[in-house]
Amino acid sequence: MGNETFQKNASALPTVLVVFGATGDLMRKKLVPALYHLHQKNKLGDRFKIVGYARRLLTTEEFRRQIAAVLRERGIVEAEYPPFLLRFSYIQGTFENGDDYAALASGLREIDDTWGVCTSKLFYCAVPPAFYRVIFEHLSASGLTKPCGSDEGWTRVLVEKPFGTDADTAQKLDELLGRLFKEVQIYRIDHYLAKEMLQNILSFRFSNNLFEHNWSKDSIERIDITLWERIGVEERGALYDGLGALRDVGQNHILQMLALVTMELPEAFTADAVRKERHALLATLVAPDEDHAATGVFRAQYGGYGAIPGVASGSKTETYFKIRTEISSPRWAGVPITLEAGKRMGKNLKEIIVTFKHSEPCLCPQGTHYKNKVYFTLEPEERIIIRFWAKRPGLEREMEERTFDFLLRDAQKKLQYVEEYEKLLSDCITGDQMLYVSTAEVKAMWRFTDPIVRMWQKNIVPLKIYQPDTHAFAAGDMLLNGEDVAAPVKKELGIVGLGKMGKEMAARLSERGWAVHAFDARREVMTDAAEHGIRTYKSMEEFATGLARPRRVWIMVAPAKAVDEVLFAKDGLYAFLERGDAIIDGGNSFFEESVRRAKKFSKRGIHFFDVGVSGGPHGARNGAVLFVGGDSGAYGNVEEIFRELALPDGYGYMGKSGAGHFVKMVHNGIEYGMMQSIAEGFSLLKRSPYRLQLSDVAALYDSGSVIQSRLVGWLKKAYKEYGGDLKAIRGTVGHTGEGEWMVRTAKKMKIPVAVINDALRFRVRSEKHPSYTGKILSALRNQFGGHSTQ
């Protein structure tokens, strides 16, 4: 398999780096900048080529222009481009087509022929893991991975995490790699191992004699590892939803951090020795079992995650976890270890805290227990901090905490990701695997992770919801003691409008333990609400003042024009709300009006959500279907409300402002058409030459037929209540605007809606021409919406 020995002068060897997926984000964001820095430092040598391979149809010159664009984004002077760009060439091909690899082989032979030597080759898979198998098999079948001989032309492959999605898939990947390559040829990338501060942990521990003799259970009380990120999932929805926080950063980054801070002294500072000790430590890590799940494992998802494109409906993927575990080795047995990571945590914080035990006896005031701590911090700054206690200057014997603080460098001098990949590429070229993950380590990490994932899949550890951009719930020690800690937003809601829908919503929330505050101009409904434990107010100002900040207010008023009066009148809500508050319009408003209102509120930093509500008063009381529009970034602040008011899986984020009411408008238009077809059909049944019992027909239609529906069920109920002639029901049909909005919008968008348009026109004509068809429509509106039949 070629010469795989570590070579410090490897930059002098003729080498070709082949990047599969060369037009993707990894190449643009990480590999190109890293390679440029190696080029500038003369670490690539004169004979180093980069061959891009991807399915996109490009020439080499077009590919080089893409590389130049990356350099330009980085602010690199264009005069420095040409020598670097000349290293690049491009070959178009797919991963699946074996014939395309012949073109790749031909291109590589051309480089060999030009230099008159068999080059060493690096094959970098900058592609999703799903493509690994087909790429590796075609590489092997094409002969591209065969070395030239014992003295020249080694071959190596680089693969990115995740290394499988569980132990089984990781083993299959390893079996494939093991069949095609030797372990010394395989470079598994976990870029965290290349971070300067993590490399410094080994130096801090083993190159000094300050702490290592006390670096064990005898002196250390606990170890806490935290990896908080300010960012969320953003555009990675589809990819992230198949992983979750534990498999994305826990199974790899955090466990490697733990291994470095707790591993034994390696026999030598070599890749084999260091990787051996990392694996030995990971093999002793104790995974929480089902009996200890409640006190050992916690998972949560930030509010609004479900609205991200690519995320599955009703996803239970965690974006935060906290795990308590321990190491079973004699050195560490009994020391509690906490592993924690999460997205949208409000700040970036990546650190390891080693807390020492309180010394006995202690030269400290009676009852005071001082503890020393060592911090290894990656973000917000790269520091090693030692906290200790000293006497404060003065006559009294008072103690104060002091620090030894080593700042590795200013945060501005760090090139995020670039330097890690620069180091990893450099080590791969020289053949140093120390900062790459071994097969044994991968197996040990999955052995720890798999049982936790299985518990989550069984819902043994229920998924909690947390407010994004805050770490309040995660910072407390109460996290794993059984308390419901992931609800930082108080369960409180203000409701304006206690009509048929509003009063039922208020009652539902009140029964579920919410503090409900309400305002309605009608004194009689306010009195009734107060009798049911809902707090009421005499004015809008008093109502707004009585709500805890940030306020969350649900508007449920009709008709649609009343919304502006409630919001923007002299004594309307707009005058009393503040930045960070949220308004939810749950009535039937025209979506363009919702867009206008949202823009006006956003100027003051107030979040506006438009929510279409389907289900009528019965749904408001027993669970409705909610279509939500508004700012996705603030969705998590109010999602808890929708969850409480909706049926199971009965709410969803539709998009930016106006989307909720747009979807509800279309829903109501479809409702118009469905109701019209039912009414026309039963009018024909009534006029038929047969003596039909229409209630019996409706019952049969609603007993498993193709047209079985809630509407047919409601008509069956109306026939039982009013009789087949529906004599007590008027033949004219009300309409509140939604159908007209939809027809008007469809015309504007040039979409034909003949059925809905005809249904709307029928309702308008029914005012002068009542009919039996109109009676049926009025009966249906009464059944699901409580509308008057007279």
Coordinates of N, CA, C and O in Angstrom, one line a residue, residues 276-420:
K276 N -4.2 5.6 21.1 CA -4.4 4.4 22.0 C -5.0 4.8 23.3 O -5.9 4.2 23.8
E277 N -4.4 5.9 23.9 CA -4.9 6.3 25.2 C -6.3 7.0 25.1 O -7.1 6.9 26.0
R278 N -6.5 7.7 24.0 CA -7.8 8.3 23.9 C -8.9 7.2 23.8 O -9.9 7.3 24.4
H279 N -8.6 6.2 23.1 CA -9.5 5.0 23.0 C -9.7 4.3 24.3 O -10.8 4.0 24.7
A280 N -8.6 4.1 25.0 CA -8.7 3.4 26.3 C -9.6 4.2 27.3 O -10.4 3.6 28.0
L281 N -9.5 5.5 27.3 CA -10.4 6.3 28.1 C -11.9 6.2 27.7 O -12.8 6.0 28.5
L282 N -12.1 6.4 26.4 CA -13.5 6.3 25.9 C -14.1 5.0 26.1 O -15.4 4.9 26.3
A283 N -13.3 3.9 26.1 CA -13.9 2.6 26.4 C -14.4 2.4 27.8 O -15.2 1.5 28.1
T284 N -14.0 3.3 28.7 CA -14.4 3.2 30.1 C -15.6 4.1 30.5 O -16.0 4.2 31.6
L285 N -16.0 4.8 29.5 CA -17.1 5.8 29.7 C -18.4 5.1 29.9 O -18.8 4.2 29.1
V286 N -19.2 5.4 30.9 CA -20.4 4.7 31.3 C -21.6 5.4 30.7 O -21.9 6.6 31.0
A287 N -22.3 4.7 29.9 CA -23.6 5.3 29.3 C -24.7 5.2 30.2 O -24.9 4.1 30.9
P288 N -25.5 6.2 30.4 CA -26.7 6.2 31.3 C -27.7 5.1 30.8 O -27.9 5.0 29.6
D289 N -28.2 4.3 31.7 CA -29.2 3.3 31.3 C -30.6 3.8 31.6 O -30.8 4.9 32.1
E290 N -31.6 3.0 31.2 CA -33.0 3.4 31.3 C -33.4 3.6 32.8 O -34.3 4.5 33.1
D291 N -32.8 2.9 33.7 CA -33.1 3.1 35.1 C -32.7 4.4 35.6 O -33.2 4.9 36.7
H292 N -31.7 5.0 35.0 CA -31.1 6.3 35.5 C -31.4 7.4 34.5 O -30.8 8.5 34.6
A293 N -32.3 7.2 33.6 CA -32.6 8.2 32.5 C -33.1 9.5 33.1 O -32.6 10.6 32.7
A294 N -33.9 9.5 34.1 CA -34.6 10.7 34.6 C -33.5 11.6 35.3 O -33.7 12.8 35.3
T295 N -32.5 11.0 35.8 CA -31.5 11.8 36.5 C -30.2 11.9 35.8 O -29.3 12.6 36.2
G296 N -30.1 11.3 34.6 CA -28.9 11.3 33.9 C -28.9 11.9 32.5 O -27.9 12.2 31.9
V297 N -30.1 12.1 31.9 CA -30.2 12.5 30.6 C -31.3 13.5 30.4 O -32.4 13.3 31.0
F298 N -31.1 14.6 29.7 CA -32.1 15.6 29.4 C -31.9 16.0 27.9 O -30.8 16.1 27.4
R299 N -33.1 16.2 27.3 CA -33.0 16.7 25.9 C -34.1 17.7 25.7 O -35.1 17.7 26.3
A300 N -33.9 18.7 24.7 CA -34.8 19.7 24.5 C -34.6 20.2 23.0 O -33.6 19.9 22.4
Q301 N -35.6 20.9 22.6 CA -35.7 21.5 21.2 C -36.1 23.0 21.3 O -37.0 23.3 22.1
Y302 N -35.4 23.8 20.6 CA -35.7 25.2 20.8 C -37.0 25.6 20.0 O -37.3 25.0 18.9
G303 N -37.8 26.4 20.5 CA -39.0 26.8 19.9 C -38.8 27.4 18.5 O -37.9 28.3 18.4
G304 N -39.6 27.0 17.6 CA -39.4 27.5 16.2 C -38.6 26.5 15.3 O -38.6 26.7 14.1
Y305 N -38.0 25.6 15.9 CA -37.2 24.6 15.1 C -38.0 23.9 14.1 O -37.6 23.7 13.0
G306 N -39.3 23.6 14.5 CA -40.1 22.8 13.5 C -40.5 23.6 12.3 O -41.0 23.0 11.3
A307 N -40.3 24.9 12.3 CA -40.7 25.7 11.2 C -39.5 25.9 10.1 O -39.7 26.4 9.1
I308 N -38.4 25.3 10.4 CA -37.2 25.4 9.6 C -37.4 24.5 8.3 O -37.8 23.4 8.5
P309 N -37.2 25.0 7.1 CA -37.3 24.2 5.9 C -36.5 22.9 6.0 O -35.3 23.0 6.4
G310 N -37.1 21.8 5.7 CA -36.3 20.5 5.7 C -36.6 19.7 7.0 O -36.3 18.5 7.0
V311 N -37.1 20.4 8.0 CA -37.4 19.7 9.3 C -38.7 19.0 9.2 O -39.7 19.5 8.7
A312 N -38.7 17.7 9.5 CA -39.9 16.9 9.4 C -41.0 17.4 10.3 O -40.8 17.9 11.4
S313 N -42.3 17.3 9.9 CA -43.4 17.7 10.7 C -43.4 16.9 12.0 O -43.3 15.7 12.0
G314 N -43.6 17.6 13.1 CA -43.6 16.9 14.4 C -42.3 16.4 14.9 O -42.3 15.5 15.7
S315 N -41.2 16.9 14.3 CA -39.9 16.3 14.6 C -39.6 16.3 16.1 O -39.9 17.3 16.8
K316 N -39.0 15.3 16.6 CA -38.6 15.1 18.0 C -37.0 15.3 18.1 O -36.5 14.8 19.1
T317 N -36.4 15.8 17.1 CA -34.9 16.0 17.1 C -34.5 17.0 18.2 O -35.1 18.1 18.2
E318 N -33.6 16.6 19.0 CA -33.1 17.5 20.0 C -32.1 18.5 19.5 O -31.3 18.2 18.6
T319 N -32.2 19.8 19.9 CA -31.2 20.8 19.6 C -30.4 21.1 20.8 O -29.5 22.0 20.8
Y320 N -30.7 20.5 22.0 CA -29.9 20.7 23.2 C -30.0 19.3 24.0 O -31.0 18.6 24.0
F321 N -28.8 19.0 24.6 CA -28.8 17.9 25.5 C -27.9 18.2 26.7 O -27.0 19.0 26.7
K322 N -28.2 17.5 27.8 CA -27.3 17.5 29.0 C -27.3 16.1 29.5 O -28.3 15.5 29.8
I323 N -26.1 15.6 29.7 CA -25.9 14.2 30.1 C -25.0 14.1 31.3 O -23.9 14.7 31.2
R324 N -25.3 13.4 32.3 CA -24.5 13.1 33.4 C -24.0 11.7 33.3 O -24.8 10.8 33.2
T325 N -22.7 11.5 33.4 CA -22.1 10.2 33.3 C -20.8 10.1 34.2 O -20.6 11.0 35.0
E326 N -20.1 9.1 34.0 CA -18.8 8.9 34.8 C -17.9 7.9 34.0 O -18.4 7.3 33.1
I327 N -16.7 7.9 34.5 CA -15.7 7.0 33.9 C -15.4 5.9 34.9 O -15.3 6.1 36.1
S328 N -15.4 4.6 34.4 CA -15.3 3.5 35.3 C -13.8 3.1 35.6 O -13.6 2.2 36.4
S329 N -12.8 3.8 35.1 CA -11.4 3.5 35.3 C -11.1 3.8 36.8 O -11.7 4.6 37.4
P330 N -10.0 3.1 37.3 CA -9.6 3.3 38.7 C -9.3 4.8 38.9 O -9.5 5.3 40.1
R331 N -8.7 5.5 37.9 CA -8.3 6.9 38.1 C -9.5 7.8 38.4 O -9.4 8.8 39.1
W332 N -10.7 7.5 37.7 CA -11.8 8.5 37.7 C -13.1 8.0 38.3 O -14.1 8.7 38.4
A333 N -13.2 6.7 38.7 CA -14.4 6.1 39.2 C -15.1 7.0 40.3 O -14.4 7.4 41.2
G334 N -16.3 7.3 40.1 CA -17.1 8.1 41.0 C -17.1 9.6 40.8 O -17.8 10.4 41.5
V335 N -16.3 10.1 39.8 CA -16.3 11.6 39.6 C -17.4 11.9 38.6 O -17.4 11.4 37.4
P336 N -18.4 12.7 39.0 CA -19.5 13.0 38.0 C -19.0 13.9 36.9 O -18.2 14.8 37.1
I337 N -19.5 13.6 35.7 CA -19.1 14.3 34.5 C -20.4 14.7 33.8 O -21.3 13.9 33.6
T338 N -20.4 16.0 33.4 CA -21.6 16.6 32.7 C -21.2 17.0 31.3 O -20.2 17.8 31.2
L339 N -21.9 16.5 30.4 CA -21.7 16.9 29.0 C -22.9 17.6 28.5 O -24.1 17.1 28.6
E340 N -22.7 18.8 27.9 CA -23.8 19.6 27.5 C -23.6 20.4 26.2 O -22.4 20.9 26.0
A341 N -24.6 20.4 25.4 CA -24.4 21.2 24.1 C -25.8 21.6 23.6 O -26.8 21.0 23.9
G342 N -25.8 22.8 22.9 CA -27.1 23.2 22.4 C -26.9 24.4 21.4 O -25.9 25.1 21.4
K343 N -28.0 24.5 20.6 CA -28.0 25.6 19.7 C -29.0 26.7 20.1 O -29.9 26.4 20.9
R344 N -28.8 27.9 19.6 CA -29.7 29.1 20.0 C -29.7 29.3 21.5 O -30.7 29.5 22.1
M345 N -28.5 29.2 22.1 CA -28.3 29.4 23.5 C -28.1 30.8 24.0 O -27.8 31.1 25.1
G346 N -28.1 31.8 23.0 CA -27.9 33.1 23.4 C -26.5 33.6 23.4 O -26.3 34.8 23.4
K347 N -25.6 32.7 23.4 CA -24.1 33.1 23.4 C -23.3 31.9 23.0 O -23.8 30.7 23.1
N348 N -22.1 32.2 22.6 CA -21.1 31.1 22.3 C -20.3 30.8 23.6 O -19.7 31.7 24.1
L349 N -20.3 29.6 24.0 CA -19.5 29.2 25.2 C -19.1 27.8 25.0 O -19.9 26.9 25.0
K350 N -17.8 27.6 24.8 CA -17.2 26.3 24.6 C -16.1 26.1 25.6 O -15.0 26.8 25.5
E351 N -16.3 25.2 26.6 CA -15.3 25.2 27.7 C -15.3 23.8 28.4 O -16.3 23.1 28.4
I352 N -14.2 23.5 29.1 CA -14.1 22.4 30.0 C -13.8 23.0 31.4 O -12.8 23.8 31.5
I353 N -14.6 22.7 32.4 CA -14.3 23.1 33.7 C -13.9 21.9 34.6 O -14.7 21.0 34.7
V354 N -12.8 21.9 35.2 CA -12.3 20.9 36.1 C -12.4 21.5 37.5 O -11.7 22.5 37.8
T355 N -13.3 21.0 38.4 CA -13.5 21.5 39.7 C -12.8 20.6 40.7 O -13.1 19.4 40.8
F356 N -12.0 21.2 41.6 CA -11.2 20.4 42.6 C -12.1 20.4 43.9 O -12.9 21.2 44.2
K357 N -11.8 19.3 44.6 CA -12.5 19.2 45.9 C -12.1 20.2 46.9 O -11.0 20.8 46.9
H358 N -12.9 20.5 47.9 CA -12.6 21.3 49.0 C -11.6 20.6 49.9 O -11.8 19.5 50.2
S359 N -10.5 21.3 50.1 CA -9.4 20.6 50.9 C -9.8 20.5 52.4 O -10.4 21.4 52.9
E360 N -9.4 19.4 53.0 CA -9.6 19.2 54.4 C -8.2 18.8 55.1 O -7.6 17.9 54.6
P361 N -7.8 19.5 56.1 CA -8.4 20.7 56.7 C -8.2 21.9 55.7 O -7.2 21.9 54.9
C362 N -9.0 22.9 55.9 CA -8.9 24.1 55.0 C -8.5 25.3 55.8 O -9.1 25.6 56.9
L363 N -7.5 26.1 55.4 CA -7.2 27.3 56.1 C -8.1 28.4 55.5 O -7.7 29.3 54.7
C364 N -9.3 28.3 56.0 CA -10.4 29.3 55.5 C -11.4 29.5 56.6 O -11.4 28.7 57.6
P365 N -12.2 30.6 56.5 CA -13.2 30.8 57.6 C -14.1 29.7 57.8 O -14.4 28.9 56.9
Q366 N -14.6 29.5 59.0 CA -15.4 28.4 59.4 C -16.7 28.4 58.5 O -17.3 29.4 58.4
G367 N -17.0 27.2 58.0 CA -18.2 27.1 57.2 C -18.1 27.5 55.8 O -18.9 27.3 55.0
T368 N -16.9 28.0 55.4 CA -16.7 28.4 54.0 C -15.9 27.3 53.3 O -14.9 26.8 53.8
H369 N -16.3 27.0 52.1 CA -15.7 25.9 51.3 C -15.2 26.5 50.0 O -16.0 26.7 49.1
Y370 N -13.9 26.7 49.9 CA -13.3 27.2 48.7 C -12.9 26.0 47.8 O -12.4 25.0 48.2
K371 N -13.2 26.2 46.5 CA -12.8 25.2 45.5 C -12.1 25.8 44.4 O -12.5 26.9 43.9
N372 N -11.0 25.2 44.0 CA -10.2 25.6 42.9 C -10.8 25.1 41.6 O -11.4 24.0 41.6
K373 N -10.6 25.8 40.5 CA -11.1 25.4 39.2 C -10.1 25.7 38.1 O -9.4 26.7 38.2
V374 N -10.1 24.8 37.2 CA -9.3 25.0 36.0 C -10.2 25.1 34.8 O -11.0 24.1 34.6
Y375 N -10.1 26.1 34.0 CA -11.0 26.3 32.8 C -10.1 26.2 31.5 O -9.1 26.9 31.4
F376 N -10.6 25.3 30.6 CA -10.0 25.3 29.3 C -11.1 25.9 28.4 O -12.1 25.2 28.1
T377 N -11.0 27.1 27.9 CA -12.0 27.8 27.2 C -11.6 27.9 25.7 O -10.5 28.4 25.4
L378 N -12.5 27.5 24.8 CA -12.3 27.7 23.4 C -13.0 28.9 22.9 O -12.5 29.6 22.0
E379 N -14.2 29.2 23.4 CA -15.0 30.4 23.0 C -15.7 30.9 24.3 O -16.1 30.1 25.1
P380 N -15.8 32.2 24.4 CA -15.6 33.3 23.5 C -14.1 33.6 23.2 O -13.8 34.3 22.2
E381 N -13.2 33.2 24.1 CA -11.8 33.4 23.9 C -11.1 32.1 24.2 O -11.5 31.3 25.0
E382 N -9.9 32.0 23.6 CA -9.1 30.8 23.9 C -8.2 31.1 25.1 O -7.2 31.8 25.0
R383 N -8.5 30.5 26.3 CA -7.9 30.8 27.5 C -7.7 29.5 28.4 O -8.6 28.6 28.3
I384 N -6.7 29.5 29.2 CA -6.6 28.6 30.3 C -6.6 29.4 31.5 O -5.8 30.3 31.7
I385 N -7.6 29.2 32.4 CA -7.7 30.0 33.6 C -7.7 29.1 34.8 O -8.4 28.1 34.9
I386 N -6.9 29.4 35.8 CA -6.8 28.7 37.1 C -7.4 29.6 38.2 O -6.8 30.7 38.4
R387 N -8.4 29.2 38.8 CA -9.0 30.1 39.9 C -8.6 29.5 41.3 O -8.7 28.4 41.5
F388 N -8.1 30.5 42.1 CA -7.6 30.1 43.4 C -8.0 31.2 44.4 O -8.6 32.2 44.0
W389 N -7.7 31.0 45.7 CA -8.2 31.9 46.7 C -6.9 32.5 47.4 O -6.0 31.8 47.7
A390 N -7.0 33.8 47.7 CA -5.9 34.5 48.4 C -6.5 35.5 49.4 O -7.7 35.9 49.3
K391 N -5.7 35.9 50.4 CA -6.2 36.9 51.4 C -6.3 38.2 50.7 O -5.4 38.7 50.0
R392 N -7.4 38.9 51.0 CA -7.6 40.3 50.5 C -6.7 41.2 51.4 O -6.6 41.1 52.6
P393 N -6.0 42.2 50.8 CA -5.2 43.1 51.5 C -6.1 43.9 52.6 O -7.2 44.3 52.3
G394 N -5.5 44.0 53.8 CA -6.2 44.8 54.8 C -6.0 44.1 56.2 O -5.3 43.1 56.3
L395 N -6.6 44.7 57.2 CA -6.5 44.2 58.6 C -7.2 42.9 58.8 O -6.8 42.1 59.7
E396 N -8.4 42.8 58.2 CA -9.2 41.6 58.4 C -8.7 40.4 57.5 O -8.1 40.6 56.5
R397 N -9.0 39.2 58.1 CA -8.6 38.0 57.3 C -9.8 37.6 56.4 O -10.6 36.8 56.7
E398 N -9.9 38.3 55.2 CA -10.9 38.1 54.3 C -10.3 37.5 53.0 O -9.2 37.9 52.6
M399 N -11.0 36.5 52.5 CA -10.5 35.8 51.3 C -11.2 36.3 50.0 O -12.4 36.8 50.0
E400 N -10.5 36.3 48.9 CA -11.1 36.7 47.6 C -10.5 35.7 46.5 O -9.4 35.2 46.6
E401 N -11.3 35.6 45.5 CA -10.9 34.7 44.4 C -10.0 35.4 43.4 O -10.3 36.6 43.0
R402 N -8.9 34.8 43.0 CA -8.0 35.3 42.1 C -7.8 34.3 40.9 O -8.3 33.2 41.0
T403 N -7.2 34.8 39.9 CA -7.0 33.9 38.7 C -5.6 34.0 38.1 O -4.9 35.1 38.2
F404 N -5.1 32.9 37.7 CA -4.0 32.8 36.8 C -4.6 32.7 35.4 O -5.4 31.7 35.2
D405 N -4.3 33.6 34.5 CA -5.1 33.6 33.2 C -4.1 33.6 32.1 O -3.3 34.5 31.9
F406 N -4.2 32.6 31.3 CA -3.3 32.5 30.1 C -4.2 32.7 28.8 O -5.1 31.8 28.6
L407 N -4.1 33.8 28.1 CA -4.8 34.0 26.9 C -3.9 33.6 25.7 O -2.8 34.1 25.5
L408 N -4.4 32.6 25.0 CA -3.7 32.0 23.9 C -3.4 33.1 22.8 O -2.3 33.2 22.3
R409 N -4.5 33.8 22.5 CA -4.4 34.9 21.5 C -5.7 35.6 21.5 O -6.7 35.2 22.0
D410 N -5.7 36.8 20.9 CA -6.9 37.6 20.7 C -7.9 36.8 19.8 O -7.5 36.2 18.8
A411 N -9.2 36.9 20.1 CA -10.2 36.3 19.3 C -10.1 36.7 17.8 O -10.4 35.9 16.9
Q412 N -9.7 38.0 17.6 CA -9.7 38.5 16.2 C -8.6 37.8 15.4 O -8.7 37.9 14.1
K413 N -7.6 37.2 16.0 CA -6.5 36.6 15.3 C -6.8 35.2 14.8 O -6.0 34.6 14.1
K414 N -7.9 34.7 15.3 CA -8.3 33.3 15.0 C -9.1 33.2 13.7 O -10.0 34.0 13.5
L415 N -8.8 32.3 12.8 CA -9.5 32.1 11.6 C -10.4 30.9 11.8 O -9.9 29.7 11.7
Q416 N -11.6 31.1 12.1 CA -12.5 30.0 12.5 C -12.5 28.9 11.4 O -12.8 29.2 10.2
Y417 N -12.3 27.7 11.7 CA -12.3 26.5 10.8 C -11.1 26.5 9.9 O -10.6 25.4 9.7
V418 N -10.6 27.6 9.5 CA -9.6 27.6 8.5 C -8.3 27.0 9.1 O -7.7 26.1 8.5
E419 N -7.9 27.4 10.3 CA -6.7 26.9 10.8 C -6.8 25.5 11.2 O -5.8 24.7 11.1
E420 N -8.0 25.0 11.6 CA -8.1 23.6 11.9 C -7.9 22.7 10.7 O -7.2 21.7 10.7

